PDB file of C-alpha atoms and ligand atoms in Angstrom:
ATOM      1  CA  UNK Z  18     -15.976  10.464  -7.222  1.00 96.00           C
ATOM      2  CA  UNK Z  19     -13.385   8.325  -5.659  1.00 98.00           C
ATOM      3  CA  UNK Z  20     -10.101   9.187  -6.139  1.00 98.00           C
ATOM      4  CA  UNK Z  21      -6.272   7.667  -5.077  1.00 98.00           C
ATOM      5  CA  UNK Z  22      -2.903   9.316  -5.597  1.00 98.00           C
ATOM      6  CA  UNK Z  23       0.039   7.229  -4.012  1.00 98.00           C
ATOM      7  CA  UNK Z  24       2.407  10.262  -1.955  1.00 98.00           C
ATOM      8  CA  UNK Z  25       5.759   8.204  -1.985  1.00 98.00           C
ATOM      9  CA  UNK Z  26       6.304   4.390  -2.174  1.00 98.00           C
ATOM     10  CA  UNK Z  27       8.956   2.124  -1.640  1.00 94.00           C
ATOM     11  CA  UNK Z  28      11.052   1.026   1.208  1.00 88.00           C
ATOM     12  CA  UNK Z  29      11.707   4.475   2.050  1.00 90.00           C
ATOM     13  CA  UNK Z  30       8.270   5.264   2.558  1.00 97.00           C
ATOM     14  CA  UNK Z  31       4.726   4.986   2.098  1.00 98.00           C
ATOM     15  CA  UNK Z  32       1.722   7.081   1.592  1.00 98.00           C
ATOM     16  CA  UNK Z  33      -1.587   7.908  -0.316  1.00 98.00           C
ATOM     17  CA  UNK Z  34      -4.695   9.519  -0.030  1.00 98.00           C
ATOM     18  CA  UNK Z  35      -8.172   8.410  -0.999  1.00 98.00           C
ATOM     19  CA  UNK Z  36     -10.779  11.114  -1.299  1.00 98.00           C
ATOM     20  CA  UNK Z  37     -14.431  11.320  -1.933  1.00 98.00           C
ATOM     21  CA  UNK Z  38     -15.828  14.281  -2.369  1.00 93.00           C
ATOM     22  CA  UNK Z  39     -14.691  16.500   0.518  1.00 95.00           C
ATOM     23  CA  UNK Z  40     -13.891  13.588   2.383  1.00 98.00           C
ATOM     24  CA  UNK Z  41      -9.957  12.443   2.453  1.00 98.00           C
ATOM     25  CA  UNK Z  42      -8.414   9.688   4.066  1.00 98.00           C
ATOM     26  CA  UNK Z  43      -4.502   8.802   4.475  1.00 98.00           C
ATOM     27  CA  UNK Z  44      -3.074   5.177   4.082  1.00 98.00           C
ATOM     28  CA  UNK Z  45       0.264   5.180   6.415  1.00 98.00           C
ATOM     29  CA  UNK Z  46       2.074   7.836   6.729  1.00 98.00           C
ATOM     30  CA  UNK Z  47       5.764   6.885   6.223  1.00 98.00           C
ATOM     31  CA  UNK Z  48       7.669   9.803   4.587  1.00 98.00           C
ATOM     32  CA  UNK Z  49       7.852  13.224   7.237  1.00 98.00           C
ATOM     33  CA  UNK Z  50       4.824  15.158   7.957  1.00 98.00           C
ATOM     34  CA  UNK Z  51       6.639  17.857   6.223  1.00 98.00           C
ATOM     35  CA  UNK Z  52       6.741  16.299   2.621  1.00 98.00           C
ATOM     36  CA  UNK Z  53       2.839  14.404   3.368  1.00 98.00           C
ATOM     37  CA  UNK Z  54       1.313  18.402   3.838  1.00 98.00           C
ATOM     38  CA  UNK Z  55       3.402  19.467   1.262  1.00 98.00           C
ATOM     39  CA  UNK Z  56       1.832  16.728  -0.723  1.00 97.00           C
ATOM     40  CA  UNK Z  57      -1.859  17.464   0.371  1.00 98.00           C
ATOM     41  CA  UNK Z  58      -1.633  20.872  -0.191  1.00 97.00           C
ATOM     42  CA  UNK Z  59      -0.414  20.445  -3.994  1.00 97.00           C
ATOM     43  CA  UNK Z  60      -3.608  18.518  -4.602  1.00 97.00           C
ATOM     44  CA  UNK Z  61      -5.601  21.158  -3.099  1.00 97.00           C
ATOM     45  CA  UNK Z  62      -6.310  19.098   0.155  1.00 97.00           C
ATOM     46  CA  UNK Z  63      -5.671  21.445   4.121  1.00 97.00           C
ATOM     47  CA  UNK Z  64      -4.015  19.044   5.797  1.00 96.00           C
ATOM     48  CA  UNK Z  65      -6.599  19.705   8.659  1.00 96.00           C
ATOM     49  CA  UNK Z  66      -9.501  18.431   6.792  1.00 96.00           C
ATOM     50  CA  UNK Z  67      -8.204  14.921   6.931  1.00 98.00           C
ATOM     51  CA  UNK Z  68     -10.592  12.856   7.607  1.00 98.00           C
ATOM     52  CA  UNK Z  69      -8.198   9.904   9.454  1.00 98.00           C
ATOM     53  CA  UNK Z  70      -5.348   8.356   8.941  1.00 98.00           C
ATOM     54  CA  UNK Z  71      -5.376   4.542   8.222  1.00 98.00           C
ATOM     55  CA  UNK Z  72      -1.985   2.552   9.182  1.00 98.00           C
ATOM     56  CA  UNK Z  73      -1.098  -0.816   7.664  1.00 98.00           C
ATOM     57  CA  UNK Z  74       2.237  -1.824  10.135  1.00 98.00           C
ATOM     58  CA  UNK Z  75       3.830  -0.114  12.202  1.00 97.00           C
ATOM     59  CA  UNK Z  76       7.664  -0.471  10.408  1.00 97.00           C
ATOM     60  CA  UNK Z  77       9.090   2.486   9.800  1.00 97.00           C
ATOM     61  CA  UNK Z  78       8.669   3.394   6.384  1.00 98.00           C
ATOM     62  CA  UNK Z  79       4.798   3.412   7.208  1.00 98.00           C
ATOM     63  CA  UNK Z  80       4.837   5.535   9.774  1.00 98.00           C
ATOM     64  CA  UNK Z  81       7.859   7.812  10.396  1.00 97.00           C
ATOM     65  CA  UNK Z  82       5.920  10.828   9.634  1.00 97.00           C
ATOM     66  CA  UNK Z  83       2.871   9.928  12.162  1.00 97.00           C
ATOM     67  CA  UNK Z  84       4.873  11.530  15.461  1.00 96.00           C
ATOM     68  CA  UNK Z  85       4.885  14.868  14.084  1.00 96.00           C
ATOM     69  CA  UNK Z  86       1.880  14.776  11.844  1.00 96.00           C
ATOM     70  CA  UNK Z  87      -0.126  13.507  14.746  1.00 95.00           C
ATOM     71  CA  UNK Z  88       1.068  16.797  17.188  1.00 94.00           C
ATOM     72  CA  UNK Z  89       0.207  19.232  14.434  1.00 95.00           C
ATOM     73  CA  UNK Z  90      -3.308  17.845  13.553  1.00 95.00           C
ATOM     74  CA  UNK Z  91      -6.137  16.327  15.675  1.00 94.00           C
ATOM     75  CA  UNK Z  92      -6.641  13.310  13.089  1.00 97.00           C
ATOM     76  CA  UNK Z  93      -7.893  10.276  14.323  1.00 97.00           C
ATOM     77  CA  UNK Z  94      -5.950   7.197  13.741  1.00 98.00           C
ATOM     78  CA  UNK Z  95      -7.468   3.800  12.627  1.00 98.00           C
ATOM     79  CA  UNK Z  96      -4.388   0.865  12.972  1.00 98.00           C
ATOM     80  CA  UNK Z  97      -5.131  -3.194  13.973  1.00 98.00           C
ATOM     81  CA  UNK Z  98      -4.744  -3.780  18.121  1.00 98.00           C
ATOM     82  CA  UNK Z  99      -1.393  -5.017  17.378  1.00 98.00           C
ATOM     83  CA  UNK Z 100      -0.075  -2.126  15.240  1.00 98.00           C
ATOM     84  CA  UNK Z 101      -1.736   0.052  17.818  1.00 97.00           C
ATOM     85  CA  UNK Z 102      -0.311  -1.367  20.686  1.00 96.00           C
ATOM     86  CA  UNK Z 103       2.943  -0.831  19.215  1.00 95.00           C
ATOM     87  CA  UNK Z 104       2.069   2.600  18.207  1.00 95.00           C
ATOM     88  CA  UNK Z 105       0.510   3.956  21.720  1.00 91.00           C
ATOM     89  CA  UNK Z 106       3.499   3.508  23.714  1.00 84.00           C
ATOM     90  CA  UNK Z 107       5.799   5.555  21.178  1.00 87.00           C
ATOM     91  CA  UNK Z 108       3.113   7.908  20.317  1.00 91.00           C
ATOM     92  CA  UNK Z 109       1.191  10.003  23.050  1.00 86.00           C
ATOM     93  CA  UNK Z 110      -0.281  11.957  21.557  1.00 87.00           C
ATOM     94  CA  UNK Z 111      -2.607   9.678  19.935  1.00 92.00           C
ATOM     95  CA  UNK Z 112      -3.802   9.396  23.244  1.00 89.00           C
ATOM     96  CA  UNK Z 113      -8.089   9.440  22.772  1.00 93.00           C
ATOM     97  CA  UNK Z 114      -8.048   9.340  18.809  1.00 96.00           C
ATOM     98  CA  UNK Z 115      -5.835   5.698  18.472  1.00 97.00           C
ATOM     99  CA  UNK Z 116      -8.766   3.195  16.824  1.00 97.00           C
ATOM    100  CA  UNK Z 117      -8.382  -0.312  17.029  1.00 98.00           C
ATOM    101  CA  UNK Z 118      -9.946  -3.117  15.229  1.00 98.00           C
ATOM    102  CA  UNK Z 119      -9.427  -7.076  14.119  1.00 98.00           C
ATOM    103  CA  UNK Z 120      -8.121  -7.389  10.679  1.00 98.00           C
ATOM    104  CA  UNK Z 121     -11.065  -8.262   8.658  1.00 98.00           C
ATOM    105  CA  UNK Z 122     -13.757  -5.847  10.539  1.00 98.00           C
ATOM    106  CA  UNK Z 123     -14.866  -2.978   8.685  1.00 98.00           C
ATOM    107  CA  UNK Z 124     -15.847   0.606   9.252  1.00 98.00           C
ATOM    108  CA  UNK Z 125     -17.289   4.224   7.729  1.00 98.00           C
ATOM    109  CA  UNK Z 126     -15.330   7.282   7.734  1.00 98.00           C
ATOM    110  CA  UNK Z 127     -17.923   9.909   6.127  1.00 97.00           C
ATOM    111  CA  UNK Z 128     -19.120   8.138   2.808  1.00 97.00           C
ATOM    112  CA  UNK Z 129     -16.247   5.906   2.520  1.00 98.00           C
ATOM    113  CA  UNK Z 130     -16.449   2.301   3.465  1.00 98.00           C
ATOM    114  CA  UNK Z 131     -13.010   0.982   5.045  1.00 98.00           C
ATOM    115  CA  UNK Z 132     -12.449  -3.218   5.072  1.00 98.00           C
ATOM    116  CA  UNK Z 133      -9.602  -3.988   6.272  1.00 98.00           C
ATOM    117  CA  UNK Z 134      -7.736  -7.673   6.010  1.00 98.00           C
ATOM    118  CA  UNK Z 135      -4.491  -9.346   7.633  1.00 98.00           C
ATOM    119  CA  UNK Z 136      -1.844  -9.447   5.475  1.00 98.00           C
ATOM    120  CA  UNK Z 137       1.270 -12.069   6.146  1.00 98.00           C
ATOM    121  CA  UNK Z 138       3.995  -9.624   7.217  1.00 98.00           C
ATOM    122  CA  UNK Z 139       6.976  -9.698  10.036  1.00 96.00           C
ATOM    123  CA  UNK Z 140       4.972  -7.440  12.376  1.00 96.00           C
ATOM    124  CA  UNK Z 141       2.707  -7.383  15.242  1.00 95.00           C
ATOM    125  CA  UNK Z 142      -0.616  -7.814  12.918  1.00 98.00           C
ATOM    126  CA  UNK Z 143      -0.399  -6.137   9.751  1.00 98.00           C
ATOM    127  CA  UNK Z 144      -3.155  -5.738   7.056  1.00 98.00           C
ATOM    128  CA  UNK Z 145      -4.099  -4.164   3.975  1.00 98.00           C
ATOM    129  CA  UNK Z 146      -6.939  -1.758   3.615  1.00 98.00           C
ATOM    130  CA  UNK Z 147     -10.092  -1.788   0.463  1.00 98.00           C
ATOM    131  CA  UNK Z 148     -12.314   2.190   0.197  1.00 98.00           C
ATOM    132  CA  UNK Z 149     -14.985   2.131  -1.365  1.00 98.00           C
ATOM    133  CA  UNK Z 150     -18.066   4.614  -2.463  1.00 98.00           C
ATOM    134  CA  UNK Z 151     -20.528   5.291  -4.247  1.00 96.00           C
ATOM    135  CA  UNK Z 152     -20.122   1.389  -5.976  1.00 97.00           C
ATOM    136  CA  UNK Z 153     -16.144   1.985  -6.880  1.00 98.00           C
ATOM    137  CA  UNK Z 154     -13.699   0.249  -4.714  1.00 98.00           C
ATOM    138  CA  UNK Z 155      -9.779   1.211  -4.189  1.00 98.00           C
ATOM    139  CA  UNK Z 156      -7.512  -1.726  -2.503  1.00 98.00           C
ATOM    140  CA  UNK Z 157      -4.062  -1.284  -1.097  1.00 98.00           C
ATOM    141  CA  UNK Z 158      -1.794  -4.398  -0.595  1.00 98.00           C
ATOM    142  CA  UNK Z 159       1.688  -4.205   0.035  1.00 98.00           C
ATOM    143  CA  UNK Z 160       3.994  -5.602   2.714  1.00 98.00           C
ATOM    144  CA  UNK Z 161       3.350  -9.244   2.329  1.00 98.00           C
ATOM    145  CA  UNK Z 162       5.147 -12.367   2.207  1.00 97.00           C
ATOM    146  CA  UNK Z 163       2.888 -14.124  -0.022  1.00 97.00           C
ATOM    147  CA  UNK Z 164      -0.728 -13.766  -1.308  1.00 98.00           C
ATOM    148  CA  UNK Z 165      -3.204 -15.523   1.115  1.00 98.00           C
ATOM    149  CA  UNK Z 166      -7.304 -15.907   0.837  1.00 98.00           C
ATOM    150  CA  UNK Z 167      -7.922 -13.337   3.307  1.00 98.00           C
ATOM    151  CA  UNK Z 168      -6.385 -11.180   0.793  1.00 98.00           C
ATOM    152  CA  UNK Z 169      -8.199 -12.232  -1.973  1.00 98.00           C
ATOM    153  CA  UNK Z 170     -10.949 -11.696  -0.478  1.00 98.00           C
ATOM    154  CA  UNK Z 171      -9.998  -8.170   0.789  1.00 98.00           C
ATOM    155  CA  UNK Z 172      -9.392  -7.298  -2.686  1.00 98.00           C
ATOM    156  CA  UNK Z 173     -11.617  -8.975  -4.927  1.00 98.00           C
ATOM    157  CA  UNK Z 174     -14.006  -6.706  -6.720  1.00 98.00           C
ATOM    158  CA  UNK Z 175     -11.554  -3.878  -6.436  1.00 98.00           C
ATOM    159  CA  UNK Z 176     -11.378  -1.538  -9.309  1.00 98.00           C
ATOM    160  CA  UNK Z 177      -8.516   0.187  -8.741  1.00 98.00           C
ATOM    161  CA  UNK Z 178      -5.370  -2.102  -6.900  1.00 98.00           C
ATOM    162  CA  UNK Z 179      -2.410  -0.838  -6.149  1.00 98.00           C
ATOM    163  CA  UNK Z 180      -0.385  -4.506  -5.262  1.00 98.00           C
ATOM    164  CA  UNK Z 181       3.438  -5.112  -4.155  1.00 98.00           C
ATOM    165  CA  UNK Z 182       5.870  -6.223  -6.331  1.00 98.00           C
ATOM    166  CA  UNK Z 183       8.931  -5.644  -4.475  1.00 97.00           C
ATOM    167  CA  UNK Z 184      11.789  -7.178  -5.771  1.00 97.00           C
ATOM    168  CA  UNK Z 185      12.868  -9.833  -8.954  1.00 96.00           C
ATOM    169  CA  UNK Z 186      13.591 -12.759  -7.300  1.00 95.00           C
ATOM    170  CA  UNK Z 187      17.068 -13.658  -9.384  1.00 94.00           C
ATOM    171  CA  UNK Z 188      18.153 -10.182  -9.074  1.00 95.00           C
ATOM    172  CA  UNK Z 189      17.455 -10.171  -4.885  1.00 93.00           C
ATOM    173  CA  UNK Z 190      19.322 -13.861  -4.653  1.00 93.00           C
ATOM    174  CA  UNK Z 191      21.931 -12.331  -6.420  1.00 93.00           C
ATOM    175  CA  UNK Z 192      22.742  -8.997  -5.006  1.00 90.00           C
ATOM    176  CA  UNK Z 193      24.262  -7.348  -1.920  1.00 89.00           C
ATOM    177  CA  UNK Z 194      21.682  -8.210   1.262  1.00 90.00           C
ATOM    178  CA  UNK Z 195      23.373 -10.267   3.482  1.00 92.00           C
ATOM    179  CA  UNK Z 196      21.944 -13.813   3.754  1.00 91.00           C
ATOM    180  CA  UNK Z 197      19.390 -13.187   6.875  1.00 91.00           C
ATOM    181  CA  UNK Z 198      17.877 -10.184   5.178  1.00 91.00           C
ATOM    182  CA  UNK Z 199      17.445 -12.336   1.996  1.00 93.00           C
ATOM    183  CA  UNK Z 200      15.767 -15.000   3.919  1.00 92.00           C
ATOM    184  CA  UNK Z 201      13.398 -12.375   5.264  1.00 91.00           C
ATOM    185  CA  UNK Z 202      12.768 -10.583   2.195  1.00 90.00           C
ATOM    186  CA  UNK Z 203      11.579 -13.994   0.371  1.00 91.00           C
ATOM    187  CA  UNK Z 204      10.228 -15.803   3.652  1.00 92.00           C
ATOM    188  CA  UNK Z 205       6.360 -15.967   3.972  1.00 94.00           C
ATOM    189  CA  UNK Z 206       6.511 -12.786   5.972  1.00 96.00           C
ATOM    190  CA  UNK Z 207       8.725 -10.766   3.776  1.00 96.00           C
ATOM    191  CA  UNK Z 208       7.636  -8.951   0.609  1.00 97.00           C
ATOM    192  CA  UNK Z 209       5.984 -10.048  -2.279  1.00 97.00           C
ATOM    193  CA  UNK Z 210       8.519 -10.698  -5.398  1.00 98.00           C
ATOM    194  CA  UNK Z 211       7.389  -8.763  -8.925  1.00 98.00           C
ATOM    195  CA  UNK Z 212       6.157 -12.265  -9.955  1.00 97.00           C
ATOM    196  CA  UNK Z 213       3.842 -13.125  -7.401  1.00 98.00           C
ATOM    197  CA  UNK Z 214       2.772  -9.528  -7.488  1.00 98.00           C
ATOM    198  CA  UNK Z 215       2.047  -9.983 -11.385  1.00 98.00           C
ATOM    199  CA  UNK Z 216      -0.093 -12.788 -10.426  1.00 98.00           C
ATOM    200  CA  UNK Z 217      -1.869 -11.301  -7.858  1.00 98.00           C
ATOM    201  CA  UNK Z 218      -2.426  -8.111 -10.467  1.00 98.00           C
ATOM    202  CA  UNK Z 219      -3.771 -10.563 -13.236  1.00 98.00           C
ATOM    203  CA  UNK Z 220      -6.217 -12.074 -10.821  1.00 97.00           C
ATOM    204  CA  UNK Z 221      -7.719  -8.878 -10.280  1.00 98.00           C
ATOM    205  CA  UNK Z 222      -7.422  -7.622 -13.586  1.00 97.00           C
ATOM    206  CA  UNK Z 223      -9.856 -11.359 -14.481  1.00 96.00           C
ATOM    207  CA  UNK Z 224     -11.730  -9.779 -11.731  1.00 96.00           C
ATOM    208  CA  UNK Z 225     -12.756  -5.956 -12.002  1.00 96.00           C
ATOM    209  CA  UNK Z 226      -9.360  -3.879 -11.800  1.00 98.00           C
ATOM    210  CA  UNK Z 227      -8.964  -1.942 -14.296  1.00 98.00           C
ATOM    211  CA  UNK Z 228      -6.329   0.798 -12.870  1.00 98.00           C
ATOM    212  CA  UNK Z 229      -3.541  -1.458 -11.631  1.00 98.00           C
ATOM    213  CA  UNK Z 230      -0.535   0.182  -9.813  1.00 98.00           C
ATOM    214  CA  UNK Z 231       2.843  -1.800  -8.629  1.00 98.00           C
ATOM    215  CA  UNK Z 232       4.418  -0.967  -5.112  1.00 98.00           C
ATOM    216  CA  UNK Z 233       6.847  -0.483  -2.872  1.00 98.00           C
ATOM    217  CA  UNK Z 234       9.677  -1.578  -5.037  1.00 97.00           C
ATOM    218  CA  UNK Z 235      12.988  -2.218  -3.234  1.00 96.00           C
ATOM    219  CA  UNK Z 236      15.531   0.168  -4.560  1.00 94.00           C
ATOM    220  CA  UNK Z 237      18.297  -2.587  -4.379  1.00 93.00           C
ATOM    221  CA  UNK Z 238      16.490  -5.307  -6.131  1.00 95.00           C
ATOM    222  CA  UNK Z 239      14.094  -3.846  -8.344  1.00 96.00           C
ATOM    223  CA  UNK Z 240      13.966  -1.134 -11.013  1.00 97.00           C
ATOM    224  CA  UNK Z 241      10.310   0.122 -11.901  1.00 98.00           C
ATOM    225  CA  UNK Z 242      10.983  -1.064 -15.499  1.00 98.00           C
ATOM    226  CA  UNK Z 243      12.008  -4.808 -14.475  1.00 98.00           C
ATOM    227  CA  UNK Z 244       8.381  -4.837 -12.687  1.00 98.00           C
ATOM    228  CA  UNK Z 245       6.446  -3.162 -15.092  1.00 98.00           C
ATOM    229  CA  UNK Z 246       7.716  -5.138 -17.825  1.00 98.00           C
ATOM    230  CA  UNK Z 247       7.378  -8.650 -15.330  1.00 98.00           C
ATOM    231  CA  UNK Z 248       3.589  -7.358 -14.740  1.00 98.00           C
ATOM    232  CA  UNK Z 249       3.087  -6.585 -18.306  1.00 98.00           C
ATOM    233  CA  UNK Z 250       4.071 -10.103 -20.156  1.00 98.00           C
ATOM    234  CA  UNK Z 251       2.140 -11.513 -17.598  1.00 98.00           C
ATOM    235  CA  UNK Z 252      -1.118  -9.551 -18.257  1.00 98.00           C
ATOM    236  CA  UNK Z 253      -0.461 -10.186 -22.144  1.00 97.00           C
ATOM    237  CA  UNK Z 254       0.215 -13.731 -21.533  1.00 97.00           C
ATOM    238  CA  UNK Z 255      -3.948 -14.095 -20.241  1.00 95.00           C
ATOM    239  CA  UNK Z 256      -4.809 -11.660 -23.188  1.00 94.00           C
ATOM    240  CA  UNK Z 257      -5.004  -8.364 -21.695  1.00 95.00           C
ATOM    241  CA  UNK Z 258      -4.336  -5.242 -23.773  1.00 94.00           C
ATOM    242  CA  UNK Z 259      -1.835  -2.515 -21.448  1.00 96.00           C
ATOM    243  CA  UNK Z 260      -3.469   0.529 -22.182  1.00 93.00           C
ATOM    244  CA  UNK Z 261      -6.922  -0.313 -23.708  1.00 93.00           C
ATOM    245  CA  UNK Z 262      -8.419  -3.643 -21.118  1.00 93.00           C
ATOM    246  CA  UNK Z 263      -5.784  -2.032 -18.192  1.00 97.00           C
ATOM    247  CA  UNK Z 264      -3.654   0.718 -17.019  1.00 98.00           C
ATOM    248  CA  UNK Z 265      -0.902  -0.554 -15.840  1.00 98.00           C
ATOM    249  CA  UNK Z 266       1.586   2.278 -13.568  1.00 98.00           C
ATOM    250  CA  UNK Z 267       4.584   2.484 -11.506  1.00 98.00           C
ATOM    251  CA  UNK Z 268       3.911   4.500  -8.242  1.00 98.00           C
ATOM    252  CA  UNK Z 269       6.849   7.025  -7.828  1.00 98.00           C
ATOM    253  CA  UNK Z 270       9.117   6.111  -4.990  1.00 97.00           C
ATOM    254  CA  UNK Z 271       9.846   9.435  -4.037  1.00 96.00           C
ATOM    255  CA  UNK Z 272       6.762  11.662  -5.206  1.00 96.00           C
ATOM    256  CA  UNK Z 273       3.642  11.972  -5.652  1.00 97.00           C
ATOM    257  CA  UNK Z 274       1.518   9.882  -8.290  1.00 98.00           C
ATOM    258  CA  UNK Z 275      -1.165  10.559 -10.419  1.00 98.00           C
ATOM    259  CA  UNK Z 276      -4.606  11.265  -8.823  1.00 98.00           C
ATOM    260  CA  UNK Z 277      -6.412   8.347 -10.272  1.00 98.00           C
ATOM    261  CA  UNK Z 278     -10.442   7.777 -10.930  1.00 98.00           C
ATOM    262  CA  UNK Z 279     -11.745   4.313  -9.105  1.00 98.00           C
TER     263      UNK Z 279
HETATM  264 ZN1   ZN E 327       7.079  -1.286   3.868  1.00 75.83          ZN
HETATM  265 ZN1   ZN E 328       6.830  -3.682   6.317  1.00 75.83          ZN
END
C-alpha cells in the first residue's frame, strides 16, 4: 500500500514521506532533523530504516535539516548533478552515499519506482519527483515558475498530486515584498500562483488524481483558505464534486499531514 503524509510545507520548510510497505522514502528535508524524526517516529517509522532521502533544490527550506540528519543516519541521498554539486561542497558527510542523476531519468529504491522531472525554478537544476508501486502513483510538484510539458508528463497518471499553489496573484502584487522579490516570485522561475496551481490540479484531476493536496503556500501572500477555495471553484467550474469525484486538502505548514492512500 502506498502511502504519503506531507511533514511541514511552506516557505519555511518542506518534507514528506512515501512508504510502501516497510519501505520509506523522504522528499527534501527542509525543517531540522529534530522535528523530521520526531515526525517519523509519530507515524511509527525509526528514522534509521529510511530507505533514502530524495531532494528537489537545494534552497533552504528543502534542505536545512539534511546537515544534521545526514551525520546521525547513513541514508543515501538521491538529488539532480546540479543540486548535488551544490550540496557536496556544504555537506561532507554525504561523501559515498550523494546520487546523482539527469532530471527525467528514473530509478528503484526497494519496490518503489522514482521518476524524476526538471521543474522551472531559480536554482542550479531543480525537479519534481513521481513514486509509484504496486500500479498507484504519488507526484510531488512544487517550486516552479510555471507549469511546463516535462511536468506534465512527470505527473500525468498520478493518483495522488500534491501541486504548488503559492501565492494569489492580486494579493502578492499588492503586499509588502519589495519589487525584486515580487518579480522573482511571479517570474518563470519563481513559484506557481494558486491559479495556475488550480489549473495544473484540474488537469490531473481530468486525468487520474483523485487525492489532490495544495503546497507550499507563502505565509505573506496566501492563506490556505484563499487557495483552497481558488482550487475548489475551479474544480467545480469542469464539474467535479469536492469530496465525492476529489479530495481536495491543505498540507499543514508547520505539521504533519494526514497519511494518505495512493
Ligand atoms: Zn521552497
Ligand atoms: Zn525553491
Amino acid at each position: 500500500m502506498l502511502t504519503l503524509t506531507t511533514l511541514a510545507s511552506g516557505s519555511s520548510g518542506n518534507a514528506a514521506l512515501v512508504s510502501e510497505g516497510g519501505t520509506h522514502i523522504l522528499i527534501d528535508a527542509g525543517i531540522s532533523a529534530r522535528r523530521i524524526t520526531t515526525a517519523l517516529k509519530a507515524l511509527g517509522v525509526a528514522p534509521a530504516d529510511l530507505a533514502a532521502v530524495l531532494i528537489t533544490h537545494e534552497h533552504s527550506d528543502h534542505i536545512s535539516g539534511l546537515a544534521t540528519l545526514s551525520r546521525q543516519l547513513p541514508t543515501p541521498v538521491y538529488a539532480s548533478y546540479g543540486t548535488a554539486g551544490t550540496l557536496v561542497g556544504k555537506l561532507p558527510a554525504l561523501e559515498g552515499r550523494l546520487f546523482g542523476f539527469t532530471p527525467g531519468e528514473s530509478f528503484q529504491i526497494g519496490p518503489l519506482t522514482v521518476e524524476t522531472f526538471a521543474t522551472p525554478h531559480d536554482t542550479a537544476q531543480s525537479n519534481g519527483y513521481a513514486v509509484s508501486a504496486g500500479g498507484r502513483k504519488a507526484a510531488v510538484v512544487t517550486d516552479l515558475g510555471h507549469v511546463t510539458e516535462a511536468v506534465q508528463r512527470g505527473i500525468a497518471g498520478a493518483h495522488l498530486l500534491v501541486a504548488e499553489t503559492n501565492h494569489d496573484i492580486e494579493w502578492l502584487q499588492s503586499g509588502p515584498y519589495p519589487y525584486f522579490l515580487k518579480e522573482r516570485v511571479l517570474g518563470d522561475y519563481g513559484h506557481l500562483s494558486n491559479e495556475a496551481g488550480a489549473e495544473l490540479v484540474c488537469e490531473a484531476a481530468e486525468d487520474q488524481a483523485r487525492t489532490l493536496v495544495l503546497a507550499h503556500l507563502s505565509k505573506e501572500n496566501d492563506t490556505p483558505q484563499r487557495a483552497y477555495d481558488t482550487v475548489r471553484l475551479a474544480l467545480e467550474r469542469r464539474g467535479a464534486v469536492i469530496g465525492s469525484d476529489v479530495r481536495l486538502d491543505v498540507a499543514p505548514r508547520s505539521e504533519k499531514g494526514p497519511t494518505y492512500i495512493v
